[in-house]
PDB file of C-alpha atoms in Angstrom:
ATOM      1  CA  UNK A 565       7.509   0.370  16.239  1.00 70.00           C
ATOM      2  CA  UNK A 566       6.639   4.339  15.505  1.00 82.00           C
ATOM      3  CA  UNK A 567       8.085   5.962  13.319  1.00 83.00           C
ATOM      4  CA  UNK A 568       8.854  10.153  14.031  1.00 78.00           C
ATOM      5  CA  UNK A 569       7.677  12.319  11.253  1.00 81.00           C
ATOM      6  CA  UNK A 570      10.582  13.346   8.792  1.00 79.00           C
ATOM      7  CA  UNK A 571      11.916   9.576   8.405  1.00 82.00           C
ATOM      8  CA  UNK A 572      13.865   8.101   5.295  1.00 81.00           C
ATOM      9  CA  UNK A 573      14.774   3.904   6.284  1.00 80.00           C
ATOM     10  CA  UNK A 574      16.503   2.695   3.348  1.00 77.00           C
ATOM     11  CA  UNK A 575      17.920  -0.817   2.892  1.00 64.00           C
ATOM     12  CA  UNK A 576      20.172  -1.443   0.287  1.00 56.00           C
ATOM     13  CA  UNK A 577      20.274  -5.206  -0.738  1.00 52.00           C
ATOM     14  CA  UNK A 578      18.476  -6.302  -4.067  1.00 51.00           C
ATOM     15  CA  UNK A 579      18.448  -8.941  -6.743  1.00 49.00           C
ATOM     16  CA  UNK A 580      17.363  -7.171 -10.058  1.00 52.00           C
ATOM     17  CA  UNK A 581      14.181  -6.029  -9.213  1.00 54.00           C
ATOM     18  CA  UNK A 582      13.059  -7.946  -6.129  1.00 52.00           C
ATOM     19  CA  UNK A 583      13.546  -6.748  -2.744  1.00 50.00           C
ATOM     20  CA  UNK A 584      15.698  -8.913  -0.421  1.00 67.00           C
ATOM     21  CA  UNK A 585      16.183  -6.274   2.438  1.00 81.00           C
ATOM     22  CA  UNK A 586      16.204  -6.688   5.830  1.00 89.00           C
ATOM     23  CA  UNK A 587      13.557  -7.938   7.535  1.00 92.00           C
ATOM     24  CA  UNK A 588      11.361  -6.185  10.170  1.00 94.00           C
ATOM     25  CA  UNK A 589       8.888  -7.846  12.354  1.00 96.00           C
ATOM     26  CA  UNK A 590       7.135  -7.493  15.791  1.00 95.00           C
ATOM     27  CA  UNK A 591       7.066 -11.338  17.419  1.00 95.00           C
ATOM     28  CA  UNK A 592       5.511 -10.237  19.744  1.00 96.00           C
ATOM     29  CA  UNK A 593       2.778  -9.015  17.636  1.00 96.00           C
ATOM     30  CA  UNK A 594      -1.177  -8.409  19.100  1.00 96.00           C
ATOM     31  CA  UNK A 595      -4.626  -9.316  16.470  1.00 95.00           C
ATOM     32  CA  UNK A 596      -4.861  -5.271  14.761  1.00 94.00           C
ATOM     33  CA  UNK A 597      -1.127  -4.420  15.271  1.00 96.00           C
ATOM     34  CA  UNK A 598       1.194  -3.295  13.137  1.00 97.00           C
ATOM     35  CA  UNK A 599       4.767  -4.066  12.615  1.00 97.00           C
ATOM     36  CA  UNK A 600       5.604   0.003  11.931  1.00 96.00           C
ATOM     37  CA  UNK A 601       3.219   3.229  12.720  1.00 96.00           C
ATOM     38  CA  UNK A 602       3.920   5.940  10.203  1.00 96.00           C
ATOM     39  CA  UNK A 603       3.885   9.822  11.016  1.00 95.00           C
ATOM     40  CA  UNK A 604       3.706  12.846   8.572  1.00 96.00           C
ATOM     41  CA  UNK A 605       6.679  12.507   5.431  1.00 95.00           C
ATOM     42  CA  UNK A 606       7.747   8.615   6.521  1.00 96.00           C
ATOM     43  CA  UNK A 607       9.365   7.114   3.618  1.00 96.00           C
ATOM     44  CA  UNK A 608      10.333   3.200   3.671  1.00 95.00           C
ATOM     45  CA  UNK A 609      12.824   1.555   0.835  1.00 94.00           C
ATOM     46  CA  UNK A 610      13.663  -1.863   0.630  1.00 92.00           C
ATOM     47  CA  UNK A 611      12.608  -3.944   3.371  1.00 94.00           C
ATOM     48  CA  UNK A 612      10.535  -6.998   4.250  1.00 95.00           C
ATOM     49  CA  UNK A 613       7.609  -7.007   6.566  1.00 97.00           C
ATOM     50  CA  UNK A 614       6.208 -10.157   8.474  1.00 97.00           C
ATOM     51  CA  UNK A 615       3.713  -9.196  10.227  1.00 98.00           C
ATOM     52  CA  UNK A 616       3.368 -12.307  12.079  1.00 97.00           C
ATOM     53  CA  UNK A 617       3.955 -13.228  15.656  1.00 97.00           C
ATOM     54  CA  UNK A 618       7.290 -15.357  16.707  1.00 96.00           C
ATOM     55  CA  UNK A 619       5.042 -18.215  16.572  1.00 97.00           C
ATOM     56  CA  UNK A 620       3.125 -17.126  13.762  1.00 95.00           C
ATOM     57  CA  UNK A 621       0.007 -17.575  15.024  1.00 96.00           C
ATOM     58  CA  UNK A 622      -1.070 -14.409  15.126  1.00 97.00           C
ATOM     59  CA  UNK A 623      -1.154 -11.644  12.092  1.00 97.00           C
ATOM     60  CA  UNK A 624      -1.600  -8.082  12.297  1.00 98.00           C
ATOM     61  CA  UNK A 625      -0.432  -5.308   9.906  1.00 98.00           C
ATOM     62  CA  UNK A 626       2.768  -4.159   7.754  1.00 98.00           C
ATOM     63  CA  UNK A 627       2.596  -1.098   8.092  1.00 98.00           C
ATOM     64  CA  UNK A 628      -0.263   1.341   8.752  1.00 98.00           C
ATOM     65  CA  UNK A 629      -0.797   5.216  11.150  1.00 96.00           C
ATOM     66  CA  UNK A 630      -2.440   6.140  13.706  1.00 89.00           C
ATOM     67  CA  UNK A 631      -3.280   9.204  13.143  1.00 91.00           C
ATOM     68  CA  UNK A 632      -4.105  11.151   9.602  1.00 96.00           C
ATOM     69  CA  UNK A 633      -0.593  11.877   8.288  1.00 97.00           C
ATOM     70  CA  UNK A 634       0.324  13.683   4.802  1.00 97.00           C
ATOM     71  CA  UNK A 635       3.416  12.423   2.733  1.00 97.00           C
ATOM     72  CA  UNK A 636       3.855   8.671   2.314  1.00 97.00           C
ATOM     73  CA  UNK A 637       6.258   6.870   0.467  1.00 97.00           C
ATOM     74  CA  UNK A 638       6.423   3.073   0.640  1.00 97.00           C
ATOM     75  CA  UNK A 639       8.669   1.547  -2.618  1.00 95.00           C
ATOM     76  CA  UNK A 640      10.650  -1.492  -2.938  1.00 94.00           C
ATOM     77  CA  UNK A 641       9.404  -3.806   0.175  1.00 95.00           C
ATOM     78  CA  UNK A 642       7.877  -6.828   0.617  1.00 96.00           C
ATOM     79  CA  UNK A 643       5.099  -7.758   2.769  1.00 98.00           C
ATOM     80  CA  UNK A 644       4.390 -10.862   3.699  1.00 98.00           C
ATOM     81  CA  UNK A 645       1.859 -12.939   6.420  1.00 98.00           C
ATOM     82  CA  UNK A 646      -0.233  -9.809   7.275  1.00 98.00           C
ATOM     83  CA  UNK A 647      -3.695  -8.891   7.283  1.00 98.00           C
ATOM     84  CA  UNK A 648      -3.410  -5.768   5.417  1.00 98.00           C
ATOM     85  CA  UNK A 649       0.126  -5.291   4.139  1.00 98.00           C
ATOM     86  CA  UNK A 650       0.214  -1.807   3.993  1.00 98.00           C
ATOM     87  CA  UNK A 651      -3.218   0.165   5.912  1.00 98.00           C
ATOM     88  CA  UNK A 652      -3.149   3.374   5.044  1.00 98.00           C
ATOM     89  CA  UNK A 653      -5.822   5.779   6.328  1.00 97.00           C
ATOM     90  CA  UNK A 654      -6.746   9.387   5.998  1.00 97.00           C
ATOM     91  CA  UNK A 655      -3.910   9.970   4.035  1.00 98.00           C
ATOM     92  CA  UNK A 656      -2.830  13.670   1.893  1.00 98.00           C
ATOM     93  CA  UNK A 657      -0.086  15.067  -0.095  1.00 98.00           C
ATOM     94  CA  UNK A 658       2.307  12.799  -2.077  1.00 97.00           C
ATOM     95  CA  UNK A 659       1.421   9.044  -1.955  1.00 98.00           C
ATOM     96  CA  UNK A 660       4.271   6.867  -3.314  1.00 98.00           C
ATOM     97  CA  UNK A 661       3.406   3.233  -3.466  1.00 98.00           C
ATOM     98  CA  UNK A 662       5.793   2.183  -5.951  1.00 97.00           C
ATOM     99  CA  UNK A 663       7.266  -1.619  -6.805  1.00 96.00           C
ATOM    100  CA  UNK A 664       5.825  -2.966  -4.176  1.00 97.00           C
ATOM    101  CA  UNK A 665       5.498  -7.133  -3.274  1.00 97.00           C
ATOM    102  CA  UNK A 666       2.086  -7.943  -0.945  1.00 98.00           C
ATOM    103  CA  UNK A 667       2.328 -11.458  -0.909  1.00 98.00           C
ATOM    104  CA  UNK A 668      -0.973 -12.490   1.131  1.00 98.00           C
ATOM    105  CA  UNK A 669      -1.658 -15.879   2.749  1.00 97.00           C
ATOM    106  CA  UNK A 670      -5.114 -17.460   1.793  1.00 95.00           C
ATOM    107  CA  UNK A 671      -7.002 -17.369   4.125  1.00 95.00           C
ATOM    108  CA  UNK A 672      -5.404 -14.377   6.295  1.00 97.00           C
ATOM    109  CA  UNK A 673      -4.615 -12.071   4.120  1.00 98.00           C
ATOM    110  CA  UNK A 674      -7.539  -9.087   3.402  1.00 98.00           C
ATOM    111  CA  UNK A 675      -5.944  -6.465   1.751  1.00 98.00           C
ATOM    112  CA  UNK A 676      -2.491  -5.596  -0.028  1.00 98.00           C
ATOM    113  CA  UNK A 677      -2.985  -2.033  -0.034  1.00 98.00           C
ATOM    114  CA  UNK A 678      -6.020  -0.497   1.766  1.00 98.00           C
ATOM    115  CA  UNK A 679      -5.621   2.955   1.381  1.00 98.00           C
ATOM    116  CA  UNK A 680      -8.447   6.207   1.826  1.00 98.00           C
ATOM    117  CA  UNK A 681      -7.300   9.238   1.120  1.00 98.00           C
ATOM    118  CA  UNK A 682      -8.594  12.696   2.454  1.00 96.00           C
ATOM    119  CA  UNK A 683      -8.093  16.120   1.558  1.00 95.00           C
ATOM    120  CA  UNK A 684      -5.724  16.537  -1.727  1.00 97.00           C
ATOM    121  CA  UNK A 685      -3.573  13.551  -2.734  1.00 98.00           C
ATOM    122  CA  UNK A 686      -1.447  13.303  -5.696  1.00 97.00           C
ATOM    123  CA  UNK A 687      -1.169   9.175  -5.859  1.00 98.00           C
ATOM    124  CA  UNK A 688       1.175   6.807  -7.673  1.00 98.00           C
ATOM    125  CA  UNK A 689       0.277   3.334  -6.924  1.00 98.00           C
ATOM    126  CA  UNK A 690       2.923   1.627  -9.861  1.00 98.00           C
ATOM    127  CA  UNK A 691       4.659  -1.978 -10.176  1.00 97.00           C
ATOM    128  CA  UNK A 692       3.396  -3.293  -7.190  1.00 98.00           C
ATOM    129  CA  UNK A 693       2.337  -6.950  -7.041  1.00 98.00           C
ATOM    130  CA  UNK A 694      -0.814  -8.425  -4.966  1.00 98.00           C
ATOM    131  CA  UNK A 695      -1.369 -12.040  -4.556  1.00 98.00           C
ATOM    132  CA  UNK A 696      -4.415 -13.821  -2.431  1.00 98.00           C
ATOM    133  CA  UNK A 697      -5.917 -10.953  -0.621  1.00 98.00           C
ATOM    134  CA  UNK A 698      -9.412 -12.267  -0.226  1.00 98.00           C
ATOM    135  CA  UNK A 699     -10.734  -8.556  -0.103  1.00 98.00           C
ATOM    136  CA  UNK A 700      -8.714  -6.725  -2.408  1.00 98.00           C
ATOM    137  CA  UNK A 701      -5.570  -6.996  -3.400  1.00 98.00           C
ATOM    138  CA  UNK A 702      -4.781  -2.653  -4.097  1.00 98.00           C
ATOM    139  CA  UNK A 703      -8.113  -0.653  -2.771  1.00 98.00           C
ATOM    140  CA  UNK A 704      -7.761   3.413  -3.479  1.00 98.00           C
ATOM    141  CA  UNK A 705     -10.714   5.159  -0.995  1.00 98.00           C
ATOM    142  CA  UNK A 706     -10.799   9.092  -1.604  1.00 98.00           C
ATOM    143  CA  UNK A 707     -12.885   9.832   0.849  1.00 97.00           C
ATOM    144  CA  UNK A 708     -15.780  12.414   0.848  1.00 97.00           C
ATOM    145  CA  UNK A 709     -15.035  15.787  -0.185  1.00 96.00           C
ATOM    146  CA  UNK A 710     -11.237  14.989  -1.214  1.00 97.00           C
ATOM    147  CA  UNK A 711      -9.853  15.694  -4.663  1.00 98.00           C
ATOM    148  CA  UNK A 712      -7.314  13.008  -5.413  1.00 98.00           C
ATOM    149  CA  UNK A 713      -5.065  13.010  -8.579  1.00 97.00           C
ATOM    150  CA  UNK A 714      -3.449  10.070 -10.427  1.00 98.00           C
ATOM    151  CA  UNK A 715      -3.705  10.955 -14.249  1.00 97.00           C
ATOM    152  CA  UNK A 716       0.194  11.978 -14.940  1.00 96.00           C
ATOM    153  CA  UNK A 717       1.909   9.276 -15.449  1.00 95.00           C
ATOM    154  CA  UNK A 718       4.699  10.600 -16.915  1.00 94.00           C
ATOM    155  CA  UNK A 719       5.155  13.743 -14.492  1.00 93.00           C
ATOM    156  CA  UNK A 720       4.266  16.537 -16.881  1.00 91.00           C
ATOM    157  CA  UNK A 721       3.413  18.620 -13.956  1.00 84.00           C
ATOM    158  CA  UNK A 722       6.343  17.990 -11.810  1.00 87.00           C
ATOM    159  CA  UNK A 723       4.606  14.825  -9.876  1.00 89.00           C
ATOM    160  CA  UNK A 724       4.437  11.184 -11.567  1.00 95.00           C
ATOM    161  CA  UNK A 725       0.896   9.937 -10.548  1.00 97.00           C
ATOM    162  CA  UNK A 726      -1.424   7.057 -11.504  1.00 98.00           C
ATOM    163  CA  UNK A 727      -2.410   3.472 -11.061  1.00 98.00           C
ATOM    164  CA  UNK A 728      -0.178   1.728 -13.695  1.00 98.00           C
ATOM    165  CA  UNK A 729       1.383  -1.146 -14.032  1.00 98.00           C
ATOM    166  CA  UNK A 730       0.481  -3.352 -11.368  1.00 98.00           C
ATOM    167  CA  UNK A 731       0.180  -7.041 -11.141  1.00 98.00           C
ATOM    168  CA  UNK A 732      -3.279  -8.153  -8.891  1.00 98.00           C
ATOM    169  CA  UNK A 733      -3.987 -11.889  -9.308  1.00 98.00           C
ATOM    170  CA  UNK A 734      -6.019 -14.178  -6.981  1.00 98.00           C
ATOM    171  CA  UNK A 735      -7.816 -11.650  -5.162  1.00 98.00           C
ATOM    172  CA  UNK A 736     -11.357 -10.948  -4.006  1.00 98.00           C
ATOM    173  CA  UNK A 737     -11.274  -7.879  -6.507  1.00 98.00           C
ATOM    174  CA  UNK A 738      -7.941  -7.463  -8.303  1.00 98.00           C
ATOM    175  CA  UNK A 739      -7.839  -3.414  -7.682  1.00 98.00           C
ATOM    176  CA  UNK A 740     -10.293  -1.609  -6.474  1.00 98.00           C
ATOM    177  CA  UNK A 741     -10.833   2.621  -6.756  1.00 98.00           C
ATOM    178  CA  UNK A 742     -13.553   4.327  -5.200  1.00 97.00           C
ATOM    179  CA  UNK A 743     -15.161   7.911  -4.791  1.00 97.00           C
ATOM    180  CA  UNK A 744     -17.223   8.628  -1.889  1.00 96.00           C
ATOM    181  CA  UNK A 745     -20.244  11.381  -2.485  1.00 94.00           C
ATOM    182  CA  UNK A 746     -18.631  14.416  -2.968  1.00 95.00           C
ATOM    183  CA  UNK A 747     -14.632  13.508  -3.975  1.00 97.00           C
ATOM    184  CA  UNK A 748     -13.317  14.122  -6.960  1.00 97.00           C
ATOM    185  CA  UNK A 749     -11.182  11.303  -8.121  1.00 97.00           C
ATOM    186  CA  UNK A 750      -8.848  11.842 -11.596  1.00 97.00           C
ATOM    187  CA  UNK A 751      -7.042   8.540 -12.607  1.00 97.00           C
ATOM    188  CA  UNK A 752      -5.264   6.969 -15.474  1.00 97.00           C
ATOM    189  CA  UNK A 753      -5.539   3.282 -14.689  1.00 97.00           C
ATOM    190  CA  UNK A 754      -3.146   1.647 -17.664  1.00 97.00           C
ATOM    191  CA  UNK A 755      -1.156  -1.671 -18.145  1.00 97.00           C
ATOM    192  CA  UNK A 756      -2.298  -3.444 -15.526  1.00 98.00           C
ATOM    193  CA  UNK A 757      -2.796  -7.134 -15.223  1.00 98.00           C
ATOM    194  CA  UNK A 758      -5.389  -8.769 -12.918  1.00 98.00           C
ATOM    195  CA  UNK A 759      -6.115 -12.498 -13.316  1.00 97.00           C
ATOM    196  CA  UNK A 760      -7.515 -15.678 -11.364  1.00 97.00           C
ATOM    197  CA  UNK A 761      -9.520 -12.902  -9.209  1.00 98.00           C
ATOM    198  CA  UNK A 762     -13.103 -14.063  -7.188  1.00 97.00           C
ATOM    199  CA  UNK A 763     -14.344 -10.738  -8.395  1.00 97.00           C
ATOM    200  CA  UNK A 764     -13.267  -8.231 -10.812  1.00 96.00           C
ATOM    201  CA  UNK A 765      -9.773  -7.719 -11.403  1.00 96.00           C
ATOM    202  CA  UNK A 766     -10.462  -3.879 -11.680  1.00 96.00           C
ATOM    203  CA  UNK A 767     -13.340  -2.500  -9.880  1.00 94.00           C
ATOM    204  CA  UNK A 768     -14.641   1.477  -9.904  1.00 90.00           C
ATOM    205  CA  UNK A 769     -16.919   2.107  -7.233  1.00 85.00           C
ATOM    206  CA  UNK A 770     -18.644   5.941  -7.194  1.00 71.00           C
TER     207      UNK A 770
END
């Protein structure tokens, strides 16, 4: 499924904390698919993804675009029997990826979050969760020449922003930020727990 630009899909079921939304899947889903294609200011509340075929035999994506796009926000979902819960590439503007549940499958499962950045971001990756993603389970790219900012935590200038918060345990690397030559990346990275991790549980790569 694609998504126009301009979207807001709320769902409005939870239990405390935990998302028990509807859930959205493709079963009918191709190896490199993706349950929903975002496009420019796409925000997605509440749901749960499984991105698995009707036979689950097959496993693609959560959600991921096409095409660059600027304006994401993904907050209160779950993902579940995907490759890469949530693939977001070339991303700019406000990234919201906020209480968040990527529940991988050993053996499947890559990445929670694999997101790269481009251009100017301003990023809040907070209270998400990321279990058995033999890559990663939350990797932060900004790619070459981008200036990405997540060091205001508490919205002083207008924007909340930052890597806090999140749970990352039995991973390749728990989370995972990285600057290519030339980007400019500003983070607070605070009260996060990564445990039972192959690798690091937090890993800065410049």
């Amino acid at each position: 499924y694609t998504l126009a630009p301009n979207c807001i899909i709320p769902a409005d079921v939870f239990s405390g904390t935990t998302p028990l939304g509807p859930l959205v899947s493709d079963p009918n889903m191709l190896a490199g698919g993706s349950v929903i294609h975002l496009a420019n200011n796409d925000t997605i509340l509440g749901f749960r993804f499984d991105a698995s075929n009707a036979a689950n035999t097959v496993f693609g994506n959560g959600v991921s675009n096409a095409l660059p796009i600027t304006n994401v926000n993904l907050t209160d979902n779950t993902f579940t029997d995907y490759v890469v819960g949530a693939n977001l590439q070339n991303v700019s503007g406000d990234v919201i990826i906020d209480n968040n549940q990527f529940l991988g499958t050993a053996g499947t499962a890559t990445h929670g979050l694999n997101l790269t950045l481009n251009g100017n971001a301003n990023v809040l990756v907070r209270d998400n969760v990321a279990t058995n993603n033999s890559t990663a389970g939350l990797r932060i790219i900004a790619q070459t020449g981008s200036t990405v900012n997540a060091d205001d935590p508490n919205g002083t200038g207008g924007t909340a922003s930052g890597i806090i918060n999140n749970v990352a345990n039995n991973n390749g690397t728990g989370i995972q930020t990285q600057a290519n030559s030339g980007a400019t990346f500003n983070a607070v990275v605070s009260g996060n727990i990564a445990g039972g991790n192959t690798a690091d549980g937090f890993d800065r790569v410049k």
